[in-house]
Amino acid sequence: MGKFVKNILIILIGFLIISQIFALMQPDVKSKEVKISDIVNLVDQEKVDSLTVTDNQVTAKVKDSDTQEYASIGPNTNIYEILDRYGLAKDKIRKANIEEKPASAWSNFASSVLPFLIPFALVTVAIYFFMRQVQGSNNRAMSFGQSSVKLSDERKNKVKFADVAGAKEAKEELKEIVEFLRMPQKFLSLGAKIPKGVLLLGSPGVGKTMLARAVAGEANVPFFHISGSEFVEMFVGVGASRVRDLFRKAKKNAPCIVFIDEIDAVGRQRGAGLGGGHDEREQTLNQILVEMDGFETDTNVIVMAATNRPDVLDPALLRPGRFDRQVVLDLPDIRDREEILKVHAKNKPLSKDVNLRKIAERTPGFSGADLANLLNEGAILTARRNKKEIGEAELKESVEKVMLGPERKSHILSPKEKEITAYHEAGHALVGTVLPYSDPVHKVSIISRGRAAGYTMKLPVEDRHLQTKSSFLDEIAALLGGYAAEKLVFDELTTGASNDLKVATGMARKLVMTYGMSEELGPIALGEHHDMVFLGREITEQKNYSEDVAKRIDEEVSRLMRQGLKTATDNLTKYRTHLDAIAQRLVKEETLEQEDFSQMVKEIIPAEKQKQEEVAVHQEAPVPAPQDKQ
């Protein structure tokens, strides 16, 4: 409907432009149609400058005026005979400056043909636009079953493994795919078959798509990219038709790589919804399975797919012969984060005080996309402050913005609330400092960010892959440090500890039910997680224990929480002077960075924690990140 209205408007505008051109071609003289007798009177009164006669019209230009008067006469009529018939003197006729102009071919054409030609042309143009619109609809209908795959020729826009920081093991695994695409005969001569599919598994933002592009760039082959959601439509058979079209195009461009992003949109386990095997999505999945099985060994087409939900994929996709390789991409560790930061910092002017190793320490759990966003937020913040270089202060603030949200400077606390918040955060920081297995404190602030009135940033010295029971217990105590500080100092509790209680309780329950670390219940996993395949894939927990055991679980969780609260209260009572000093400084300055905080508590930091931090500092890269200033 929108295109139809657009075409009508184009036709009307064109008609108006043509009309305006014809109007501009006419001389800027006022014309008036009169009787032939009136023109004769003007000639008789000698008020005519000139008299112009054409084939069937006589035009008189009036003296001392910018007007013209014209009258119609019959074709092939002699103007002299008309004037003589009205009895005009010959000298007056001579003074009229009569000029006879034969009608031009253009005027004859305009007068006879244009009145019929212009409407015909407009109707023809309108019919053309309508037919074009209908034809476009027919073309779209005929191409409905064609895939909307995007061909990115990686031979021109190359992404190499060097452009993908981190993911060393994944790149090593994929180098064989590159070598197979480059030299297939090396493997075929030994009877090895081409891997038909490579499935990239990992959290969102870890670089699955970029790594697939890097494989195509290293192999110097075309790269077909399509999302799993682009296959499925509401019409039956469209998804399967698009799959056939995709693989047909890929075989024509072999050797090449077909990359299906978010394959879980179409590759979910069959039977996971209404409609059974006749569901459109399941037909699309069946067609993908058939096409991957139907590859010849000499086609040199490799299907790469990415998902962050491998648990929902159909088992038929994961069997050998379809997706032969499964490459897992983990969240980057501290060294990988530093490398990723260096890659994204190449086109950004960093100041000399920036140490990307320290920024990497502050970002555990960040993906590559998060790190790119961090540097972008730092650049935006630098521009907002009218600086020319991105400093360490901007990057640290960007870390907090990505983790917690923007500062809410308009959220002003009353003096009493400010004092309570200061003691609450000081309690978290102090308990986290004195406990040997808790993470070091990097920053304490009572400035609101996101939904938090204040926050204590505790980050590990190095990436951990295993958690001990001691670290769990210390973290529970540190989480309850704010609760304990409010109770100890004000003998009153506030709602500020609600999230701390929620996180600590969840941690204690996992310690008891999932990790088997409870002395009371022993090494047993309680609660089974079942994947219910009905209207999607929902994860539910089923009780595999009696009500008596459930009561013991609750008692054990409660005991761990009380134990953590006692540990926090005892340490805050023991170091009350430090608690007061930290809280008073927070009330005054609102923020304490790691260096200032460490100076205030250096004499009470456990020896084993000090040693860990010294080793971490010693391992830091002493050379700042390379600068690429423009």
XYZ file of C-alpha atoms in Angstrom:
630
model
C 0.000 0.000 0.000
C 2.852 2.359 0.786
C 4.479 1.800 -2.630
C 1.141 2.357 -4.371
C 0.702 5.752 -2.697
C 4.334 6.578 -3.473
C 3.832 5.844 -7.186
C 0.668 8.008 -7.324
C 2.544 10.894 -5.705
C 5.400 10.534 -8.217
C 2.931 10.731 -11.139
C 1.203 13.821 -9.718
C 4.487 15.556 -9.044
C 5.656 14.802 -12.597
C 2.408 16.228 -14.010
C 2.802 19.400 -11.939
C 6.413 19.825 -13.092
C 5.385 19.485 -16.768
C 2.570 21.991 -16.284
C 4.942 24.419 -14.618
C 7.423 24.115 -17.493
C 4.697 24.910 -20.038
C 3.625 27.881 -17.923
C 7.175 29.230 -17.748
C 7.560 28.922 -21.511
C 4.721 31.399 -22.025
C 5.709 35.120 -22.129
C 4.869 37.166 -19.060
C 2.152 39.213 -20.812
C -1.484 39.554 -19.795
C -3.769 38.244 -22.515
C -7.481 38.884 -22.925
C -9.859 37.302 -25.406
C -12.201 39.796 -27.159
C -14.396 40.033 -30.268
C -12.887 40.888 -33.623
C -14.906 44.131 -33.605
C -13.083 45.268 -30.445
C -9.720 44.789 -32.140
C -11.010 46.728 -35.177
C -11.987 49.612 -32.858
C -8.489 49.611 -31.320
C -6.962 49.845 -34.781
C -9.376 52.630 -35.688
C -8.411 54.574 -32.547
C -4.710 53.982 -33.321
C -4.166 52.265 -29.935
C -2.379 49.284 -31.423
C 1.387 48.901 -31.515
C 1.299 45.777 -33.630
C -1.143 43.274 -35.007
C -0.038 39.650 -35.284
C -2.002 37.250 -37.421
C -1.622 33.499 -37.214
C -3.578 30.747 -38.911
C -6.801 31.204 -36.928
C -6.121 34.050 -34.462
C -5.326 37.753 -34.504
C -3.471 39.317 -31.539
C -3.281 43.063 -30.868
C -0.606 44.575 -28.610
C -2.117 47.638 -26.934
C -0.014 50.832 -26.860
C 1.412 51.978 -23.502
C 0.315 48.743 -21.888
C 1.597 45.246 -21.149
C -1.625 43.605 -22.215
C -2.640 41.829 -25.359
C -6.073 41.242 -26.809
C -6.783 38.408 -29.170
C -9.735 37.215 -31.195
C -10.421 34.081 -33.158
C -10.835 34.195 -36.903
C -11.512 31.460 -39.366
C -8.688 29.524 -40.940
C -7.203 31.027 -44.140
C -8.942 34.360 -43.459
C -7.422 37.618 -44.855
C -7.094 40.230 -42.101
C -7.004 43.072 -44.631
C -10.382 42.075 -46.005
C -11.832 42.055 -42.490
C -10.497 45.540 -41.687
C -11.620 46.867 -45.094
C -15.070 45.373 -44.522
C -15.350 47.401 -41.287
C -14.524 50.551 -43.311
C -11.115 51.376 -41.826
C -8.905 53.854 -43.652
C -5.844 52.430 -45.357
C -3.445 54.728 -43.467
C -4.763 53.431 -40.130
C -4.367 49.898 -41.376
C -0.723 50.632 -42.266
C -0.085 52.161 -38.793
C -1.302 48.913 -37.163
C 1.973 47.180 -38.187
C 0.281 44.008 -39.318
C 2.524 40.903 -39.219
C 1.361 37.593 -40.573
C 2.983 34.470 -39.084
C 2.341 31.072 -40.561
C 1.523 28.411 -37.992
C 4.613 26.335 -36.998
C 4.689 22.574 -37.052
C 5.110 22.577 -33.241
C 2.039 24.735 -32.685
C 0.015 22.502 -35.006
C 1.275 19.474 -33.135
C 0.600 21.077 -29.743
C -2.874 22.115 -30.640
C -3.922 18.872 -32.266
C -1.925 16.088 -30.667
C -0.928 17.178 -27.130
C -4.491 17.300 -25.734
C -4.694 13.581 -26.494
C -1.041 12.634 -25.955
C -0.530 13.994 -22.422
C -3.439 12.073 -20.811
C -2.375 8.951 -22.727
C 1.222 9.325 -21.467
C 0.081 9.800 -17.877
C -2.159 6.740 -18.019
C 0.681 4.717 -19.570
C 3.114 5.763 -16.824
C 0.563 4.899 -14.149
C -0.045 1.452 -15.672
C 3.736 0.910 -15.856
C 4.187 1.637 -12.153
C 1.250 -0.590 -11.215
C 2.536 -3.455 -13.346
C 6.017 -3.031 -11.879
C 4.619 -3.235 -8.381
C 2.623 -6.348 -9.185
C 5.631 -7.879 -10.899
C 7.777 -7.143 -7.830
C 5.228 -8.883 -5.642
C 5.251 -11.874 -7.988
C 9.045 -11.949 -7.925
C 9.029 -11.867 -4.129
C 6.477 -14.636 -4.079
C 8.580 -16.712 -6.460
C 11.756 -16.053 -4.405
C 10.072 -16.773 -1.086
C 11.758 -20.134 -0.835
C 15.232 -18.757 -1.576
C 17.619 -18.266 1.314
C 18.707 -14.777 2.318
C 22.269 -15.927 2.827
C 24.923 -13.203 2.754
C 28.100 -13.913 0.835
C 31.103 -12.208 2.362
C 34.171 -12.747 0.240
C 36.892 -13.143 2.833
C 39.466 -12.958 0.080
C 38.834 -9.183 0.010
C 37.852 -8.391 3.613
C 40.130 -10.787 5.385
C 39.898 -11.589 9.066
C 42.849 -13.677 10.225
C 43.545 -15.624 13.394
C 45.866 -12.797 14.425
C 42.823 -10.479 14.573
C 41.146 -12.787 17.109
C 42.826 -12.411 20.484
C 42.751 -15.302 22.942
C 40.989 -18.619 22.167
C 44.328 -20.380 21.587
C 42.946 -23.919 21.880
C 40.030 -23.137 19.569
C 42.355 -21.681 16.943
C 44.602 -24.731 17.129
C 41.569 -26.973 16.570
C 40.431 -24.940 13.582
C 43.824 -24.801 11.883
C 43.207 -28.332 10.589
C 40.035 -27.115 8.874
C 42.018 -24.334 7.218
C 44.656 -26.793 6.043
C 42.007 -29.146 4.674
C 40.435 -26.337 2.645
C 43.841 -25.283 1.329
C 45.237 -28.734 0.568
C 42.435 -31.323 0.549
C 44.511 -33.887 -1.371
C 46.929 -34.178 1.547
C 44.109 -35.707 3.606
C 42.141 -37.449 0.836
C 45.221 -39.390 -0.252
C 45.288 -40.955 3.228
C 41.590 -41.823 3.127
C 40.615 -39.012 5.480
C 37.237 -37.408 4.830
C 36.526 -33.738 4.994
C 34.912 -32.663 8.284
C 31.330 -31.886 7.390
C 30.508 -29.628 10.301
C 32.150 -27.602 13.045
C 30.043 -26.482 16.001
C 31.329 -23.485 17.986
C 30.069 -23.506 21.576
C 30.474 -20.629 23.972
C 28.886 -17.814 25.929
C 27.525 -14.759 24.073
C 30.243 -12.378 22.948
C 33.246 -14.719 23.092
C 33.934 -14.321 19.347
C 32.311 -17.322 17.658
C 31.330 -15.395 14.500
C 34.702 -13.673 14.243
C 36.509 -16.983 14.611
C 34.414 -18.487 11.790
C 35.325 -15.512 9.589
C 38.972 -15.993 10.512
C 38.829 -19.612 9.285
C 37.501 -18.399 5.921
C 40.114 -15.647 5.812
C 42.974 -18.014 6.579
C 41.710 -20.526 4.002
C 41.079 -17.753 1.441
C 37.587 -19.036 0.558
C 34.104 -17.450 0.304
C 32.097 -17.154 3.545
C 28.308 -17.647 3.562
C 26.631 -16.214 6.640
C 23.010 -16.782 7.714
C 21.118 -16.806 10.987
C 19.129 -19.831 12.107
C 16.003 -17.722 12.529
C 16.051 -16.725 8.827
C 15.061 -20.239 7.725
C 11.739 -20.526 9.494
C 8.589 -18.797 8.226
C 4.897 -19.252 8.972
C 4.371 -21.004 5.612
C 4.907 -24.735 5.451
C 7.930 -25.901 3.473
C 9.625 -22.486 3.164
C 12.372 -23.304 5.683
C 13.255 -26.598 3.981
C 13.275 -24.866 0.588
C 15.664 -22.197 1.909
C 17.968 -24.868 3.284
C 18.105 -26.568 -0.135
C 18.788 -23.236 -1.813
C 21.566 -22.424 0.671
C 23.411 -25.683 0.115
C 22.933 -25.423 -3.658
C 24.618 -21.999 -3.642
C 27.391 -23.275 -1.390
C 28.202 -26.206 -3.695
C 28.447 -23.832 -6.664
C 31.030 -21.734 -4.763
C 33.011 -24.647 -3.296
C 35.416 -24.642 -1.587
C 33.658 -22.375 0.896
C 32.360 -22.097 4.435
C 28.677 -21.915 5.392
C 28.190 -20.306 8.805
C 24.829 -20.695 10.566
C 24.663 -18.353 13.547
C 22.388 -19.173 16.495
C 21.626 -22.632 15.130
C 19.589 -23.419 18.253
C 16.775 -21.320 16.706
C 16.203 -24.092 14.169
C 18.149 -27.035 15.606
C 16.276 -27.560 18.869
C 15.435 -31.091 19.844
C 12.515 -32.429 17.824
C 9.297 -32.928 19.700
C 9.897 -29.786 21.740
C 6.681 -28.100 20.629
C 3.197 -28.578 19.290
C 2.712 -30.185 15.905
C 5.058 -33.144 16.323
C 7.073 -34.058 13.236
C 4.926 -31.823 11.026
C 6.099 -28.660 12.714
C 7.685 -26.242 10.235
C 10.832 -25.809 12.316
C 11.293 -29.549 12.551
C 10.939 -29.943 8.790
C 13.682 -27.327 8.389
C 15.910 -29.234 10.814
C 15.239 -32.493 8.959
C 16.302 -30.831 5.704
C 19.545 -29.603 7.288
C 20.282 -33.124 8.491
C 19.613 -34.564 5.028
C 21.743 -31.952 3.253
C 24.701 -32.483 5.593
C 24.493 -36.235 5.043
C 24.218 -35.724 1.280
C 27.580 -33.961 0.893
C 30.034 -35.537 -1.442
C 33.591 -35.787 -0.165
C 34.913 -33.653 -3.013
C 32.605 -30.666 -2.540
C 34.929 -28.971 -0.016
C 32.027 -27.248 1.743
C 32.282 -27.011 5.518
C 29.311 -26.042 7.654
C 30.172 -24.016 10.744
C 27.531 -23.202 13.329
C 27.485 -21.280 16.593
C 25.300 -21.516 19.663
C 25.386 -20.674 23.350
C 22.761 -23.336 24.121
C 24.298 -26.708 23.177
C 22.028 -28.460 25.692
C 18.908 -27.840 23.561
C 20.292 -29.122 20.243
C 18.899 -32.265 18.653
C 21.189 -35.302 19.130
C 21.044 -36.030 15.386
C 22.907 -32.758 14.728
C 25.724 -33.672 17.081
C 26.484 -37.173 15.839
C 29.642 -37.880 13.785
C 29.051 -37.292 10.105
C 27.190 -34.048 10.693
C 28.937 -31.797 13.179
C 32.147 -33.771 13.513
C 33.972 -31.143 15.541
C 32.758 -29.310 18.620
C 34.990 -26.398 19.568
C 34.386 -24.826 22.973
C 35.192 -21.151 23.463
C 35.551 -20.208 27.125
C 35.382 -16.749 28.595
C 38.861 -15.202 28.272
C 41.288 -15.483 31.180
C 43.362 -12.554 32.386
C 46.050 -12.933 29.683
C 43.462 -13.270 26.942
C 41.573 -10.244 28.267
C 44.758 -8.213 28.086
C 45.339 -9.323 24.485
C 41.731 -8.531 23.543
C 42.030 -5.076 25.098
C 45.194 -4.444 23.058
C 43.394 -5.439 19.826
C 40.459 -3.116 20.468
C 42.758 -0.302 21.647
C 44.729 -0.126 18.368
C 42.666 2.708 16.883
C 42.161 4.539 20.186
C 44.624 7.089 21.638
C 45.497 5.809 25.116
C 47.432 7.963 27.561
C 50.775 6.773 28.906
C 49.381 5.995 32.354
C 47.071 3.267 31.017
C 48.084 -0.258 32.002
C 45.805 -2.707 30.254
C 46.968 -5.491 32.581
C 45.305 -3.703 35.508
C 42.136 -3.218 33.476
C 42.187 -6.932 32.636
C 42.438 -7.720 36.371
C 39.285 -5.717 37.003
C 37.234 -7.545 34.383
C 36.910 -11.233 35.363
C 33.996 -12.840 33.555
C 34.011 -10.257 30.750
C 33.634 -11.570 27.210
C 35.368 -10.102 24.180
C 32.243 -8.089 23.340
C 32.150 -6.725 26.900
C 35.791 -5.633 26.640
C 35.151 -3.915 23.306
C 32.175 -2.143 24.876
C 34.353 -1.147 27.842
C 36.893 0.610 25.612
C 34.100 2.242 23.619
C 32.507 3.567 26.814
C 35.929 4.881 27.852
C 36.274 6.728 24.527
C 32.779 8.211 24.901
C 33.538 9.329 28.463
C 36.825 10.895 27.305
C 35.032 12.851 24.565
C 32.402 13.976 27.095
C 35.228 15.405 29.248
C 36.822 17.119 26.215
C 40.081 15.176 26.522
C 42.329 14.067 23.688
C 43.528 10.771 25.197
C 41.742 7.959 27.027
C 43.095 7.784 30.565
C 43.106 5.045 33.189
C 40.460 6.903 35.209
C 38.031 6.785 32.266
C 38.653 3.062 31.710
C 38.156 2.224 35.404
C 34.921 4.176 35.441
C 33.829 2.351 32.279
C 34.422 -1.003 34.013
C 32.059 0.022 36.793
C 29.520 1.335 34.294
C 29.492 -1.946 32.361
C 29.297 -4.030 35.550
C 26.891 -1.983 37.672
C 25.343 0.684 35.468
C 25.813 4.461 35.229
C 26.288 6.712 38.238
C 23.085 8.152 39.670
C 24.390 11.483 40.953
C 20.870 12.799 41.327
C 20.149 10.022 43.871
C 21.138 12.028 46.960
C 21.084 10.285 50.332
C 20.190 11.991 53.561
C 23.050 12.366 56.102
C 21.701 9.434 58.148
C 21.270 7.165 55.087
C 24.730 8.164 53.896
C 26.227 7.119 57.230
C 24.360 3.790 57.223
C 25.468 3.087 53.640
C 29.061 3.968 54.530
C 29.120 1.527 57.448
C 27.377 -1.118 55.331
C 29.999 -0.945 52.572
C 32.827 -0.613 55.094
C 31.585 -3.833 56.690
C 31.730 -5.668 53.362
C 35.219 -4.337 52.619
C 36.696 -4.953 56.069
C 35.396 -8.532 56.422
C 36.495 -9.310 52.861
C 39.958 -7.989 53.716
C 40.658 -9.837 56.958
C 39.388 -13.247 55.781
C 42.223 -15.151 54.045
C 40.179 -16.814 51.289
C 38.060 -13.835 50.244
C 38.886 -11.822 47.135
C 40.871 -8.560 47.567
C 38.979 -5.269 47.638
C 39.614 -3.014 44.628
C 37.189 -0.202 45.347
C 34.587 0.907 47.893
C 32.000 3.555 47.060
C 28.735 4.934 48.419
C 27.844 6.614 45.098
C 24.721 5.035 43.639
C 25.185 2.998 40.481
C 22.357 1.210 38.732
C 20.050 -0.097 41.435
C 22.698 -0.180 44.185
C 23.019 2.615 46.772
C 26.704 1.724 47.156
C 29.068 -1.078 46.207
C 32.253 -2.887 47.174
C 34.271 -4.189 44.246
C 36.068 -7.417 45.190
C 38.003 -9.103 42.416
C 40.164 -12.260 42.412
C 43.944 -11.993 42.122
C 43.920 -14.617 39.367
C 41.320 -16.555 37.388
C 39.884 -19.470 39.309
C 38.490 -22.651 37.838
C 37.909 -24.437 41.150
C 36.281 -23.092 44.309
C 37.123 -24.432 47.764
C 34.810 -24.739 50.730
C 36.908 -22.211 52.654
C 36.491 -19.622 49.891
C 32.710 -20.223 49.891
C 32.494 -19.703 53.653
C 34.623 -16.553 53.534
C 32.543 -15.118 50.677
C 29.331 -15.781 52.631
C 30.816 -13.978 55.622
C 31.932 -11.054 53.431
C 28.451 -10.813 51.883
C 26.981 -10.616 55.406
C 29.529 -7.974 56.441
C 27.159 -5.113 55.620
C 24.300 -6.758 57.523
C 26.575 -7.335 60.531
C 27.913 -3.747 60.449
C 24.403 -2.251 60.518
C 23.439 -4.481 63.445
C 26.676 -3.788 65.349
C 26.830 -0.011 64.886
C 23.180 1.064 64.776
C 21.508 -1.919 66.488
C 19.048 -1.744 63.612
C 18.649 -3.356 60.183
C 17.669 -1.824 56.836
C 16.524 -3.126 53.474
C 19.963 -2.464 51.992
C 21.112 -6.010 52.760
C 18.322 -7.759 50.825
C 20.415 -8.605 47.775
C 23.370 -9.685 49.959
C 21.118 -12.110 51.803
C 19.744 -13.494 48.544
C 23.199 -14.129 47.048
C 24.640 -15.556 50.282
C 21.668 -17.873 50.789
C 21.927 -19.176 47.223
C 25.644 -19.777 47.715
C 25.026 -21.683 50.961
C 22.292 -23.796 49.385
C 24.554 -24.731 46.448
C 27.324 -25.608 48.891
C 24.959 -28.061 50.605
C 22.894 -29.451 47.709
C 25.139 -29.251 44.631
C 28.753 -29.427 45.789
C 28.348 -31.914 48.677
C 30.406 -29.765 51.067
C 28.109 -30.083 54.069
C 29.472 -32.049 57.013
C 25.920 -32.707 58.190
C 24.599 -34.207 54.937
C 27.861 -35.514 53.504
C 28.975 -35.981 49.866
C 25.643 -36.175 48.117
C 23.984 -34.170 45.338
C 20.409 -33.304 46.189
C 17.799 -32.214 43.655
C 17.698 -33.408 40.052
C 17.530 -31.001 37.150
C 15.309 -32.274 34.337
C 14.967 -30.757 30.881
C 11.249 -30.791 30.253
C 10.535 -30.925 26.527
C 7.152 -29.256 26.282
C 6.365 -25.981 24.504
C 10.054 -25.197 24.440
C 12.764 -26.399 26.802
C 12.279 -25.545 30.463
C 14.668 -26.479 33.235
C 12.944 -27.655 36.386
C 14.160 -29.151 39.630
C 12.725 -32.353 40.979
C 13.023 -33.352 44.618
C 14.799 -36.670 44.978
C 14.901 -36.510 48.766
C 12.437 -36.907 51.608
C 10.822 -34.192 53.676
C 13.125 -35.124 56.533
C 16.173 -34.445 54.337
C 14.572 -31.188 53.142
C 14.298 -30.097 56.760
C 17.953 -30.978 57.357
C 18.938 -29.007 54.232
C 17.142 -25.928 55.515
C 18.763 -26.345 58.932
C 22.226 -26.694 57.373
C 21.766 -23.642 55.147
C 20.568 -21.682 58.184
C 23.592 -22.880 60.173
C 26.012 -21.773 57.441
C 24.345 -18.357 57.289
C 24.515 -17.935 61.068
C 28.142 -19.073 61.026
C 28.947 -16.495 58.336
C 27.168 -13.765 60.302
C 29.095 -14.687 63.473
C 32.407 -14.611 61.571
C 31.569 -11.186 60.135
C 30.414 -9.792 63.507
C 33.465 -11.106 65.385
C 35.883 -9.538 62.874
C 34.035 -6.208 62.818
C 34.054 -6.109 66.633
C 37.767 -6.944 66.705
C 38.648 -4.258 64.142
C 36.022 -1.673 65.124
C 38.492 1.200 64.910
C 39.257 0.337 61.289
C 35.535 0.022 60.549
C 34.873 3.516 61.935
C 37.848 4.982 60.064
C 36.776 3.477 56.712
C 33.138 4.579 57.189
C 34.075 8.139 58.185
C 36.352 8.482 55.179
C 33.610 7.167 52.895
C 31.181 9.732 54.293
C 33.755 12.424 53.568
C 35.153 11.287 50.188
C 32.417 8.856 48.995
C 34.957 6.627 47.177
C 38.067 4.693 48.203
C 40.336 3.219 45.536
C 42.464 0.120 46.156
C 45.660 2.034 47.003
C 44.041 4.264 49.643
C 42.035 1.400 51.125
C 45.091 -0.861 51.329
C 46.990 1.839 53.230
C 44.236 1.983 55.837
C 44.101 -1.811 56.434
C 47.608 -2.984 55.530
C 48.463 -4.075 59.083
C 45.425 -6.413 59.333
C 45.649 -8.103 55.914
C 46.440 -11.832 56.401
C 49.982 -12.803 55.460
C 48.894 -15.405 52.882
C 46.712 -12.853 51.101
C 49.520 -10.268 51.056
C 51.811 -12.869 49.496
C 49.255 -13.679 46.782
C 48.859 -10.014 45.898
C 52.635 -9.456 45.816
C 53.051 -12.405 43.430
C 50.277 -11.020 41.212
C 51.901 -7.562 41.133
C 55.270 -9.143 40.334
C 53.707 -10.982 37.383
C 52.203 -7.815 35.911
C 53.459 -6.725 32.524
C 55.705 -3.701 33.265
C 55.364 -2.257 29.779
C 52.103 -0.380 29.055
C 50.007 -1.200 26.020
C 51.358 0.016 22.668
C 49.868 3.312 21.569
C 48.522 3.929 18.085
C 47.803 7.637 18.015
C 46.158 9.340 15.097
